[in-house]
PDB file of C-alpha atoms in Angstrom:
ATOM      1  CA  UNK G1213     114.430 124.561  17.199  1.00  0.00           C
ATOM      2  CA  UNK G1214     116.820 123.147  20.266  1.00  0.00           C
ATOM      3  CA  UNK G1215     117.426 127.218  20.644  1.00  0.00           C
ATOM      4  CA  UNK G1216     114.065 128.328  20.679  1.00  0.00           C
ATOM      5  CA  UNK G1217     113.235 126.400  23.487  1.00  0.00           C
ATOM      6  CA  UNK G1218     116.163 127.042  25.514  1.00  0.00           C
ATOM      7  CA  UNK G1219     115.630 130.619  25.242  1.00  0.00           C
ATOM      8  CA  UNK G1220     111.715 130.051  26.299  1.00  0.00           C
ATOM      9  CA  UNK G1221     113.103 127.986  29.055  1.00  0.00           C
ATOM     10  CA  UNK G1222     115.675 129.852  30.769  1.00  0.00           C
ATOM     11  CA  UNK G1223     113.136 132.998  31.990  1.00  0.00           C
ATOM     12  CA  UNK G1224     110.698 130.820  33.129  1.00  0.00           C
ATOM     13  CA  UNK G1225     113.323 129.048  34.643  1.00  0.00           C
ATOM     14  CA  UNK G1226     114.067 132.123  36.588  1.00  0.00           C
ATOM     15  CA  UNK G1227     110.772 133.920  36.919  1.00  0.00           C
ATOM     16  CA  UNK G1228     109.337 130.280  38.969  1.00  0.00           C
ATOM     17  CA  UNK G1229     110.966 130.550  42.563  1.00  0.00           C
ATOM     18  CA  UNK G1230     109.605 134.337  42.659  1.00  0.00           C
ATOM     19  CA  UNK G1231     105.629 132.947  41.146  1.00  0.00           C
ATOM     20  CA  UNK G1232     106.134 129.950  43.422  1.00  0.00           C
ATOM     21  CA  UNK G1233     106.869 132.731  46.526  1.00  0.00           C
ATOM     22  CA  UNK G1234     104.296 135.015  45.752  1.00  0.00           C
ATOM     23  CA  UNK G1235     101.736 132.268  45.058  1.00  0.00           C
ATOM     24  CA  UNK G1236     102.399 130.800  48.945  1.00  0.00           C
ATOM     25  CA  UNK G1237     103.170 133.702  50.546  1.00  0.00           C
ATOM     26  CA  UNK G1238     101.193 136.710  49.275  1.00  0.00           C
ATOM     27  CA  UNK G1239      97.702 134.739  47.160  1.00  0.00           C
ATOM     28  CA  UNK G1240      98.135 131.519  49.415  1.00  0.00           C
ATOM     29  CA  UNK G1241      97.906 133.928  53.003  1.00  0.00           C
ATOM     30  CA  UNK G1242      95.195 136.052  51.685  1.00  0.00           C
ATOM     31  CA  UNK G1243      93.124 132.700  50.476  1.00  0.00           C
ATOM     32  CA  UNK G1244      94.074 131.526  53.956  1.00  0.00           C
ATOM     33  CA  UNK G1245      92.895 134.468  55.836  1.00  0.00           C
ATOM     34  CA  UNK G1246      89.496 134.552  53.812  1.00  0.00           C
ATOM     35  CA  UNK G1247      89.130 131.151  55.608  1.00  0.00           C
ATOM     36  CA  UNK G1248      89.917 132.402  58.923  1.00  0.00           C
ATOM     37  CA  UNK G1249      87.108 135.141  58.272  1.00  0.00           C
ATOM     38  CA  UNK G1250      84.611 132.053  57.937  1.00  0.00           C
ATOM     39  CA  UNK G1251      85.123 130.081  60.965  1.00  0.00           C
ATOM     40  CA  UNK G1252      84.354 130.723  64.730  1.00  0.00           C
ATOM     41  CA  UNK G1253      88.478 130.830  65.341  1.00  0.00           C
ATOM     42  CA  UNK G1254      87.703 133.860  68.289  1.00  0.00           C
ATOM     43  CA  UNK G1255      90.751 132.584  70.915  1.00  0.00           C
ATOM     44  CA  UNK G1256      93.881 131.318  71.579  1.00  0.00           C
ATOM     45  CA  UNK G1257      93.213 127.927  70.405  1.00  0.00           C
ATOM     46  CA  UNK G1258      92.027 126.842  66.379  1.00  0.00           C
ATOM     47  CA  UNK G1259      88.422 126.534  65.644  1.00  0.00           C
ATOM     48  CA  UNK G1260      87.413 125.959  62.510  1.00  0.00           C
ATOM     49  CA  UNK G1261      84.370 125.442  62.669  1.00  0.00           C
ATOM     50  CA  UNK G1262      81.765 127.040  59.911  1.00  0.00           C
ATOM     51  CA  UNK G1263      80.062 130.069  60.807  1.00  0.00           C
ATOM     52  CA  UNK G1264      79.357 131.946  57.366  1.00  0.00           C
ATOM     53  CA  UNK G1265      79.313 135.560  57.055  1.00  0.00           C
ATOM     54  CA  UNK G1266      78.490 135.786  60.879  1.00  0.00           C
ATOM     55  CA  UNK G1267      82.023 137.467  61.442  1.00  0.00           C
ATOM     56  CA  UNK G1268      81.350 140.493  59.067  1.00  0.00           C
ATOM     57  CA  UNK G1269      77.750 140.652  60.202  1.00  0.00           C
ATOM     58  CA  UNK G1270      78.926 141.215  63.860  1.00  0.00           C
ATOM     59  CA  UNK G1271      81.745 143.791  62.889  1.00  0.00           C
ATOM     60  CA  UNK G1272      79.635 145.757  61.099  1.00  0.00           C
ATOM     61  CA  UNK G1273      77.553 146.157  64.675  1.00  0.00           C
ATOM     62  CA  UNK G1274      80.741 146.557  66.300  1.00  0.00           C
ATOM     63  CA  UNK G1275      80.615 150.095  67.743  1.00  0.00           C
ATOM     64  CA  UNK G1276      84.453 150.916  67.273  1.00  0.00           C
ATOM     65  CA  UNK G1277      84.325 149.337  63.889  1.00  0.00           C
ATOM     66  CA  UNK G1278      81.631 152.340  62.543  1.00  0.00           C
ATOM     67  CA  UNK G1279      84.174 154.957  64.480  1.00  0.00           C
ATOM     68  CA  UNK G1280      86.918 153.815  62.684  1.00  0.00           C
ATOM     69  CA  UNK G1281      85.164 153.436  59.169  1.00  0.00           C
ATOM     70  CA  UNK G1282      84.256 157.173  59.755  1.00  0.00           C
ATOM     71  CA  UNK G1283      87.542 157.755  60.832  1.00  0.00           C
ATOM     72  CA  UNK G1284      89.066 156.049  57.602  1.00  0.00           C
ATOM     73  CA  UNK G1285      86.609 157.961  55.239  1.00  0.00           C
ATOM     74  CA  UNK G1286      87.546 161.620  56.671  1.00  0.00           C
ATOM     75  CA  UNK G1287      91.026 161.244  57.018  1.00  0.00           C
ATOM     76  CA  UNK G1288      90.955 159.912  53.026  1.00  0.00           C
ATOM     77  CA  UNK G1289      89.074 163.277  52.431  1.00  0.00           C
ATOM     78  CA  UNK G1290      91.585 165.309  53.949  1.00  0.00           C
ATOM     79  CA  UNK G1291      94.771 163.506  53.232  1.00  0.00           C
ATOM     80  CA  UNK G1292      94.057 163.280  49.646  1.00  0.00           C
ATOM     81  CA  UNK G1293      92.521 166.984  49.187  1.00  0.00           C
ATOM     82  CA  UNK G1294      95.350 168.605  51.153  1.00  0.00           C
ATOM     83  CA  UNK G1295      98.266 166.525  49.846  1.00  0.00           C
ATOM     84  CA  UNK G1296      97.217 167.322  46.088  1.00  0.00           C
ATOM     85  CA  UNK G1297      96.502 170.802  46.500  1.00  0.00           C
ATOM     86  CA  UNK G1298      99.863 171.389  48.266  1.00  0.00           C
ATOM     87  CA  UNK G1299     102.062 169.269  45.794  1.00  0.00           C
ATOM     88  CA  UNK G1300     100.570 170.902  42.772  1.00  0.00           C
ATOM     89  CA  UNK G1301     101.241 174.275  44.458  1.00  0.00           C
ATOM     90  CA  UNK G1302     104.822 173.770  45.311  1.00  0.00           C
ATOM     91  CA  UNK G1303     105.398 172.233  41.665  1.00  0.00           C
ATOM     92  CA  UNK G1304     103.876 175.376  40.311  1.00  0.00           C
ATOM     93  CA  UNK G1305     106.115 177.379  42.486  1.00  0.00           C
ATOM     94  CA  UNK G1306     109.554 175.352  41.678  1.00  0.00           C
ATOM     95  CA  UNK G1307     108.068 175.491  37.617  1.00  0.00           C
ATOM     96  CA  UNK G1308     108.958 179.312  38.088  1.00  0.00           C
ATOM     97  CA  UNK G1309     112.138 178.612  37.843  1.00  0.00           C
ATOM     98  CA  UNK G1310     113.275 180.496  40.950  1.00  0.00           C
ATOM     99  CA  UNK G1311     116.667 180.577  42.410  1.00  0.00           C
ATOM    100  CA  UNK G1312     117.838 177.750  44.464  1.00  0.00           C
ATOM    101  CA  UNK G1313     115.283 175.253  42.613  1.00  0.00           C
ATOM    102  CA  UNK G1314     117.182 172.096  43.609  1.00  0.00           C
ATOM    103  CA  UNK G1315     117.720 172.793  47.625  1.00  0.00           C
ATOM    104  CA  UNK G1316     113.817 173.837  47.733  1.00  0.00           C
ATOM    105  CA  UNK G1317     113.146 170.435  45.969  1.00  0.00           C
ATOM    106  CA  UNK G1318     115.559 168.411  47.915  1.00  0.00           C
ATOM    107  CA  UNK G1319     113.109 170.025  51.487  1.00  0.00           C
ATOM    108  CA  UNK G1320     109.950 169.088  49.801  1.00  0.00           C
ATOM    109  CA  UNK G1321     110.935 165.596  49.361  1.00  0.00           C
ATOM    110  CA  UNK G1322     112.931 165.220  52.378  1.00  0.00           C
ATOM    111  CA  UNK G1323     109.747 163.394  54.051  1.00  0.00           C
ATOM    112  CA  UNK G1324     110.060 161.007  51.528  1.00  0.00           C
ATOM    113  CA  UNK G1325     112.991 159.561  53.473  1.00  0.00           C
ATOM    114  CA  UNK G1326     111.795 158.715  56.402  1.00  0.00           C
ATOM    115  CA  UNK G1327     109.025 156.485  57.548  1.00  0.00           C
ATOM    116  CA  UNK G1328     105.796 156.789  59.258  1.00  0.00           C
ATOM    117  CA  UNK G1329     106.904 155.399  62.147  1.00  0.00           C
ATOM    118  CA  UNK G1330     109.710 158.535  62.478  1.00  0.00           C
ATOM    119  CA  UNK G1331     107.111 160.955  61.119  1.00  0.00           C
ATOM    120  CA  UNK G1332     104.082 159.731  64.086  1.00  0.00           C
ATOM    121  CA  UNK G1333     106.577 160.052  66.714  1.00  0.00           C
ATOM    122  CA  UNK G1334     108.346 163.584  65.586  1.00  0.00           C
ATOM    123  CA  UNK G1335     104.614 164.920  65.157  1.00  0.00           C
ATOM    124  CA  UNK G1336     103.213 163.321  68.518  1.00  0.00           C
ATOM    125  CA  UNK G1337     105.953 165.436  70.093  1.00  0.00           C
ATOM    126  CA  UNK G1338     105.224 168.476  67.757  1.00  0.00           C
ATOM    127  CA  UNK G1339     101.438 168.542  68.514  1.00  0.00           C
ATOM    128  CA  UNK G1340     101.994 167.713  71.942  1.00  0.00           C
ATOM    129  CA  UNK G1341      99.037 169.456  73.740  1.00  0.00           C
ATOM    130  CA  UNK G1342     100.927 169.245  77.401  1.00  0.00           C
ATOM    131  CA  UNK G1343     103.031 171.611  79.088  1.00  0.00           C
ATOM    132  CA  UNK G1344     107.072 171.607  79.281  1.00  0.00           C
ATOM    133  CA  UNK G1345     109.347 171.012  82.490  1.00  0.00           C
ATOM    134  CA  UNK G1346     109.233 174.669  82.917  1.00  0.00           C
ATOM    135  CA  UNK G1347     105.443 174.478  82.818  1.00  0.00           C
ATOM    136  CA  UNK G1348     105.662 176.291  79.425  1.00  0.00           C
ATOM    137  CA  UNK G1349     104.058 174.677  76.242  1.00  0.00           C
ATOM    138  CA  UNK G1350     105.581 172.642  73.838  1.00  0.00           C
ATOM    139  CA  UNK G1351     105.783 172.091  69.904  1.00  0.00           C
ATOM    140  CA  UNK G1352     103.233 173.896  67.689  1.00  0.00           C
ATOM    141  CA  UNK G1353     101.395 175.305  71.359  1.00  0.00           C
ATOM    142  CA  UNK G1354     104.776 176.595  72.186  1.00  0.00           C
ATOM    143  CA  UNK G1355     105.248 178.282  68.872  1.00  0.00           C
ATOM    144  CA  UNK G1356     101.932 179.849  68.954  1.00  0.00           C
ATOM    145  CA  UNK G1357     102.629 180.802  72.427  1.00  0.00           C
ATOM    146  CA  UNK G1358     106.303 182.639  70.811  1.00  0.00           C
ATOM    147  CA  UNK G1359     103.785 184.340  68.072  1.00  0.00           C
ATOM    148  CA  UNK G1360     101.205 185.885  70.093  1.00  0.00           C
ATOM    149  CA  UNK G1361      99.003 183.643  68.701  1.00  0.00           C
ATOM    150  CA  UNK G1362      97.832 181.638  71.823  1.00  0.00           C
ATOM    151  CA  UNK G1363      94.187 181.203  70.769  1.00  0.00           C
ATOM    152  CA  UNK G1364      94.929 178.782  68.138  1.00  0.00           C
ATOM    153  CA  UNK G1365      96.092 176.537  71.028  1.00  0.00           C
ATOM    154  CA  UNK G1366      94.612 172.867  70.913  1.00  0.00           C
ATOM    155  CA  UNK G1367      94.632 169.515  72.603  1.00  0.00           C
ATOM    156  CA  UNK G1368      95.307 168.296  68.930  1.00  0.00           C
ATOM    157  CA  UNK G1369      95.235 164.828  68.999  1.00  0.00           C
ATOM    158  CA  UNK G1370      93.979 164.075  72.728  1.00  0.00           C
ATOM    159  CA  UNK G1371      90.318 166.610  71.736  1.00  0.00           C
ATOM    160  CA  UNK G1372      88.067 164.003  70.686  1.00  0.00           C
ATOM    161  CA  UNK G1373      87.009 167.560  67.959  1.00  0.00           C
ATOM    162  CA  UNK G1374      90.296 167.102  65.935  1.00  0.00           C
ATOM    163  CA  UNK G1375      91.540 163.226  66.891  1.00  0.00           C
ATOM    164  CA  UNK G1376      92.107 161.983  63.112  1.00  0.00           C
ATOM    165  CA  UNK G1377      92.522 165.553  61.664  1.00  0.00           C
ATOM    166  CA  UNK G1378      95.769 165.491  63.667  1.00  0.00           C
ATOM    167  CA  UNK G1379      97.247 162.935  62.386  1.00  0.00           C
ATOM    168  CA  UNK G1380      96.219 164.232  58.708  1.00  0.00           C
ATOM    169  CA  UNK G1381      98.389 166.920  59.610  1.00  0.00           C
ATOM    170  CA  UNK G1382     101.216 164.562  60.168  1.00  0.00           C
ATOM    171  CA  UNK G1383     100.579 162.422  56.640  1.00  0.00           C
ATOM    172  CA  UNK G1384     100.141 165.586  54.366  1.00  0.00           C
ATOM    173  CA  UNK G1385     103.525 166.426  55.394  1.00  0.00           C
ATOM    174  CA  UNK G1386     105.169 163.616  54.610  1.00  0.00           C
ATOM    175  CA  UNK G1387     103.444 163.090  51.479  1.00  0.00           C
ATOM    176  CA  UNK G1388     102.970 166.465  49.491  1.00  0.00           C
ATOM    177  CA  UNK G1389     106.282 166.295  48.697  1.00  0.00           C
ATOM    178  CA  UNK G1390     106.039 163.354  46.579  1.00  0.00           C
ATOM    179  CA  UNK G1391     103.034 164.693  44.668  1.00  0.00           C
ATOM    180  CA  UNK G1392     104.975 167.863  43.960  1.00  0.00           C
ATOM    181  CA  UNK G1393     107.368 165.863  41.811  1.00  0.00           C
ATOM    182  CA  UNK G1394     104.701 163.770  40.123  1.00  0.00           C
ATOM    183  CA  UNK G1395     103.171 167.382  39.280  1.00  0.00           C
ATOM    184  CA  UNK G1396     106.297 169.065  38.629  1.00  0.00           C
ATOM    185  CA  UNK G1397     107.488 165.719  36.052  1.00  0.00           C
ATOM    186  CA  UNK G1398     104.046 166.583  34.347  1.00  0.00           C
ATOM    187  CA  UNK G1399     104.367 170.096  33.683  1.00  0.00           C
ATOM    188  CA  UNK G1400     107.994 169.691  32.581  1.00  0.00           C
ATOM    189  CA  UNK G1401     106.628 167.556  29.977  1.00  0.00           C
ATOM    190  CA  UNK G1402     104.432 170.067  29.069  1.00  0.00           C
ATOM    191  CA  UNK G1403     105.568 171.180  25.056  1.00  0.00           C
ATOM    192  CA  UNK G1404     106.221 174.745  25.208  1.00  0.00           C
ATOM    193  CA  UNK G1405     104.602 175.470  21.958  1.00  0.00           C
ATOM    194  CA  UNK G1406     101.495 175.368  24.330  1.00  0.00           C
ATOM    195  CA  UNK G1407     102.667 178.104  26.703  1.00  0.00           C
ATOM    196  CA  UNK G1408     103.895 180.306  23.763  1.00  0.00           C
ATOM    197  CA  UNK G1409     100.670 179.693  21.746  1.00  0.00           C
ATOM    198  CA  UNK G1410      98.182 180.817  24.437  1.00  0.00           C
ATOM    199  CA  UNK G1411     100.725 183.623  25.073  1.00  0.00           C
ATOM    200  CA  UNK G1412     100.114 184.887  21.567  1.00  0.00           C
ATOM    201  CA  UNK G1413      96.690 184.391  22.045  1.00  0.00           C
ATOM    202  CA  UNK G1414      96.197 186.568  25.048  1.00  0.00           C
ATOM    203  CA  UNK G1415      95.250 183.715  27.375  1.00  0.00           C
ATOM    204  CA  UNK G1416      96.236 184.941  30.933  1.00  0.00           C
ATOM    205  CA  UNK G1417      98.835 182.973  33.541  1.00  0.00           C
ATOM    206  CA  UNK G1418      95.351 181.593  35.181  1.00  0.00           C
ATOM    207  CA  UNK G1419      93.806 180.992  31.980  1.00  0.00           C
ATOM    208  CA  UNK G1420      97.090 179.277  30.685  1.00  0.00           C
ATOM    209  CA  UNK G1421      96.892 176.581  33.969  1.00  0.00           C
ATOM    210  CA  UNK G1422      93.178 176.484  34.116  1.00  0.00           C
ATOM    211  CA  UNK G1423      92.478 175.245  30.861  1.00  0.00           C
ATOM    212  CA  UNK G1424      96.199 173.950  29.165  1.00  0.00           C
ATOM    213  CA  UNK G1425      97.715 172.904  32.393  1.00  0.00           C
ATOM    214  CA  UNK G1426      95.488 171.507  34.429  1.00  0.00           C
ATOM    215  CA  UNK G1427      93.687 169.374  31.958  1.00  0.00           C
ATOM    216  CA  UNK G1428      97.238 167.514  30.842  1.00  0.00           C
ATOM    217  CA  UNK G1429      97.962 166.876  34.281  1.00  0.00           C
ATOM    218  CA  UNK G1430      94.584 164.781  34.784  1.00  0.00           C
ATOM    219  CA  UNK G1431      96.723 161.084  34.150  1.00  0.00           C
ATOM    220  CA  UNK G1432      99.364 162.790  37.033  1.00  0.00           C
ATOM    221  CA  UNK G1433      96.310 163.458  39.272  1.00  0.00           C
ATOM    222  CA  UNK G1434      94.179 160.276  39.228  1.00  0.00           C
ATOM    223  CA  UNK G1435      97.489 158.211  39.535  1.00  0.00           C
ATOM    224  CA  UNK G1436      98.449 160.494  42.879  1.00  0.00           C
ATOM    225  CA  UNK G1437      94.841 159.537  44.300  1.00  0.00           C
ATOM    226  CA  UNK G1438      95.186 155.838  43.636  1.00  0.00           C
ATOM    227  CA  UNK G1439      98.749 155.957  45.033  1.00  0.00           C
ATOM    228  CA  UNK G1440      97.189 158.377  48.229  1.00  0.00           C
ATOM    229  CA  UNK G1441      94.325 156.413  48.452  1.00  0.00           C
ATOM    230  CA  UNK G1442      96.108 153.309  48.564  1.00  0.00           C
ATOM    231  CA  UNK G1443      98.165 154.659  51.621  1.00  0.00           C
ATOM    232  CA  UNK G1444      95.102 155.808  53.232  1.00  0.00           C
ATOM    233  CA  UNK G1445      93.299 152.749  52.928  1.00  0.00           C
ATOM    234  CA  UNK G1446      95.928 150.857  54.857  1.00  0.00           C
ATOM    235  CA  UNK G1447      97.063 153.315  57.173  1.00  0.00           C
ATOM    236  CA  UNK G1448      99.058 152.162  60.298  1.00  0.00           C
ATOM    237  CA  UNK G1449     101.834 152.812  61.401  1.00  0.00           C
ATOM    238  CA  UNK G1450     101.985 156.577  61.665  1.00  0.00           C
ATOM    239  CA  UNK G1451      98.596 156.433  63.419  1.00  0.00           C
ATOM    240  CA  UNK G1452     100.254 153.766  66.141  1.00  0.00           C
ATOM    241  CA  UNK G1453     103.138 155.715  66.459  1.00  0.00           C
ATOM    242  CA  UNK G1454     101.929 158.982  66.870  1.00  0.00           C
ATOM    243  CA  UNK G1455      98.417 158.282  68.666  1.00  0.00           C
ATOM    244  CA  UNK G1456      97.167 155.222  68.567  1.00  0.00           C
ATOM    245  CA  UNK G1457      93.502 154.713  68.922  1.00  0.00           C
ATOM    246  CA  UNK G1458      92.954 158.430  70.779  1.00  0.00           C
ATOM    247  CA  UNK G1459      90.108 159.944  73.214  1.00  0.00           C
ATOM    248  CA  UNK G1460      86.996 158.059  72.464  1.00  0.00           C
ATOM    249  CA  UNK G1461      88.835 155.930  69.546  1.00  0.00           C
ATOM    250  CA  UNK G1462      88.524 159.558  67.667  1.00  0.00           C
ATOM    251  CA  UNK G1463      92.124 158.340  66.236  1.00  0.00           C
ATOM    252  CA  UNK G1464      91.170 155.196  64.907  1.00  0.00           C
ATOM    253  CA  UNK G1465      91.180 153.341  61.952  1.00  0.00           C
ATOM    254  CA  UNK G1466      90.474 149.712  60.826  1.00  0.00           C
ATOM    255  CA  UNK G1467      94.207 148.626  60.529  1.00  0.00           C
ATOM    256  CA  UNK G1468      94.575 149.616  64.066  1.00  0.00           C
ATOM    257  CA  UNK G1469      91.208 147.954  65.126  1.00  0.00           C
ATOM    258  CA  UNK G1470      92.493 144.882  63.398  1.00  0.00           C
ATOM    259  CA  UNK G1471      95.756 144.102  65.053  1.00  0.00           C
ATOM    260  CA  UNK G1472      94.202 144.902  68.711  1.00  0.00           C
ATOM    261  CA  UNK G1473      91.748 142.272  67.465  1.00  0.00           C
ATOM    262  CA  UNK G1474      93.718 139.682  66.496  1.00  0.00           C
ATOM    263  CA  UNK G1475      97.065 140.415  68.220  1.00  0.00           C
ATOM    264  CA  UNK G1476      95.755 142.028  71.909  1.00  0.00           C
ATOM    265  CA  UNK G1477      92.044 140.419  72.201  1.00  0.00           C
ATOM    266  CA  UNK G1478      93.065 136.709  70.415  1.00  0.00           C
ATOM    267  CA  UNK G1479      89.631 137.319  68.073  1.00  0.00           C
ATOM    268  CA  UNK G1480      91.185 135.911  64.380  1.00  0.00           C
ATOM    269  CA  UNK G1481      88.357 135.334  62.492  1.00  0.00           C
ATOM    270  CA  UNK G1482      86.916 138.743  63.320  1.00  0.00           C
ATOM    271  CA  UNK G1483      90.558 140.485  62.632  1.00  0.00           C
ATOM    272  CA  UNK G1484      90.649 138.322  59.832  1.00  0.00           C
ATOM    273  CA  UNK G1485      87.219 139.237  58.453  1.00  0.00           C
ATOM    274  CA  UNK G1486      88.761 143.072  58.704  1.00  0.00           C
ATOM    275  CA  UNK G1487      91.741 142.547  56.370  1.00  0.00           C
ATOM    276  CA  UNK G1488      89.199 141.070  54.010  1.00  0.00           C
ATOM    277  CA  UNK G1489      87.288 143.944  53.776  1.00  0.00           C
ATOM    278  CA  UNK G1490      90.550 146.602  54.344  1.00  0.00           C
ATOM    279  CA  UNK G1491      91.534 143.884  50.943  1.00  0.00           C
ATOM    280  CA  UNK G1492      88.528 144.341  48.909  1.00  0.00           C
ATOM    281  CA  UNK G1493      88.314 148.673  49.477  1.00  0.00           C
ATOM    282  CA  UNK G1494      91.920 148.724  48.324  1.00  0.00           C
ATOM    283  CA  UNK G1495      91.061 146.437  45.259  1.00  0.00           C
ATOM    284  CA  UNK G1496      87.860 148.723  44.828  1.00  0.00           C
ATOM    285  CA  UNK G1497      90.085 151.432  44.531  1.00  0.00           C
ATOM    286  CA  UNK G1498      93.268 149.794  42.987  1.00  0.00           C
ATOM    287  CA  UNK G1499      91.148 147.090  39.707  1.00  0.00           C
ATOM    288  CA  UNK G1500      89.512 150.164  37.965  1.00  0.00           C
ATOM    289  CA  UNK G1501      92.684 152.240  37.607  1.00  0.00           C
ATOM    290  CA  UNK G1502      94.863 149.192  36.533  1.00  0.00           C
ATOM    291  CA  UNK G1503      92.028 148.079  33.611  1.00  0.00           C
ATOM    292  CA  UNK G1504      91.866 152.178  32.802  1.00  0.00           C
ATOM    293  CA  UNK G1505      95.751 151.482  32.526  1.00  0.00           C
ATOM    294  CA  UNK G1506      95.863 148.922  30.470  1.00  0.00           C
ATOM    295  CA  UNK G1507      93.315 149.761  28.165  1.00  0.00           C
ATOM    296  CA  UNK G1508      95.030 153.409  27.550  1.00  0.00           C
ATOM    297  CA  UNK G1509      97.942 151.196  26.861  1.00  0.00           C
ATOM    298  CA  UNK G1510      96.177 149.352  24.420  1.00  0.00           C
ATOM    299  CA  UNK G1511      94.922 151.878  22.560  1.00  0.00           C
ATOM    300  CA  UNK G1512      98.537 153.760  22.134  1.00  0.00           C
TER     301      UNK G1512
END
């Protein structure tokens, strides 16, 4: 009986510091900042003083707020759209078995690597719509320039026309290459009975992804938009480091908003009120797939 207990002791023993942590310092912060969201705490100094819902009410008439919302909601679009219709390519490509497999892999994941803050800079210089010492172009402008193609060149991120598209650019690169290995896992695991059966059956290489491939790889996809999604939803630091709010705030996003908010313009409740809602789109996004989860789970 004595060793029962001990043995139901000992991991909680060692699981409490971490609950204790996370309790304070992730579900204790995000209780506290709910607070914040409810009081008239707008400056420098504490005021907590009750004000209701007028915080979200005001930063949903905030001009820049509805810019970045829009921003948010196309560069989700594009991000996710672009990033899994790249990665699936490339894991359809690599699935061919073609020579040199593990060195293309190795270049599609390379991105992985590095951070957002490395990937906003080297693209800020990349799409760089100004001219060179030599009064020549640089980056992608220059390139075009070396190609003959000189009417494709933009302002990128500094036209107001493109703004978040640019920095879309920036994130699909960095992030296809993880979806190709999600998609390239899944049709590994693929039996091959399947391939040879439709083979025998006449189904073409089309027909064969269209309606054995694709449909198995629906768990792969919906997990790669809540993990895109996710990313999206809370985008930052690429979007400081490469062009921070933009021409006309058409580079902005409600991360961004919220730390010149709080951090630059002293307004806490109202930056606090923003991490609430930035909180409750992620959990939007984030509850349904972890109850789909567990209930697939479940059911195995």
């Amino acid at each position: 009986m004595k060793k029962v207990n001990k043995e139901k002791i000992v991991p909680i023993l060692f699981l409490l510091p971490s609950v204790i942590l996370i309790a304070i310092f992730v579900y204790g912060f995000i209780a506290w900042t709910g607070v914040v969201s409810l009081v008239n705490w707008n400056n420098v100094f504490p005021d907590y003083t009750f004000v209701g819902l007028k915080n979200y009410i005001e930063l949903f008439g905030n001009y820049r707020f509805q810019i970045s919302i829009k921003n948010l909601f196309v560069f989700t679009i594009l991000f996710i759209t672009s990033s899994l219709i790249i990665g699936l390519f490339l894991a359809i490509l690599l699935d061919r078995k073609i020579k040199g497999e593990n060195i293309f892999r190795n270049i599609y994941l390379f991105p992985m690597a590095i951070s957002f803050v490395v990937t906003g800079v080297v693209w800020r210089w990349l799409l760089n719509p100004g001219t060179g010492g030599a009064g020549g172009s640089v980056g992608i402008n220059m390139l075009l320039d070396k190609i003959g193609l000189s009417f494709l060149k933009s302002g990128w991120y500094t036209d107001p026309r493109i703004g978040i598209k640019a920095v879309v650019i920036a994130a699909v690169w960095q992030m296809s290459g993880y979806v190709m290995a999600m998609y390239l896992a899944g049709i590994r695991g693929i039996p091959t009975e399947l391939f040879e059966a439709a083979q025998v059956d006449g189904a073409s290489t089309w027909g064969v992804y269209r309606f054995i491939v694709l449909p198995l790889l629906r768990p792969i996809t919906l997990g790669a938009i809540i993990v895109l999604g996710h990313i999206s939803l809370k985008i930052f630091d690429l979007v400081f480091a490469m062009t921070g709010s933009g021409a006309g705030f058409s580079c902005d996003v409600p991360a961004l908003f919220m730390y010149d908010t709080t951090f630059r313009g002293n307004y806490f409740s109202q930056g606090a009120s923003i991490a609430i809602i930035l909180l409750i789109s992620v959990a939007v996004l984030i509850i349904p797939y972890l109850r789909y989860s567990l209930r697939s789970e479940v059911k195995r």
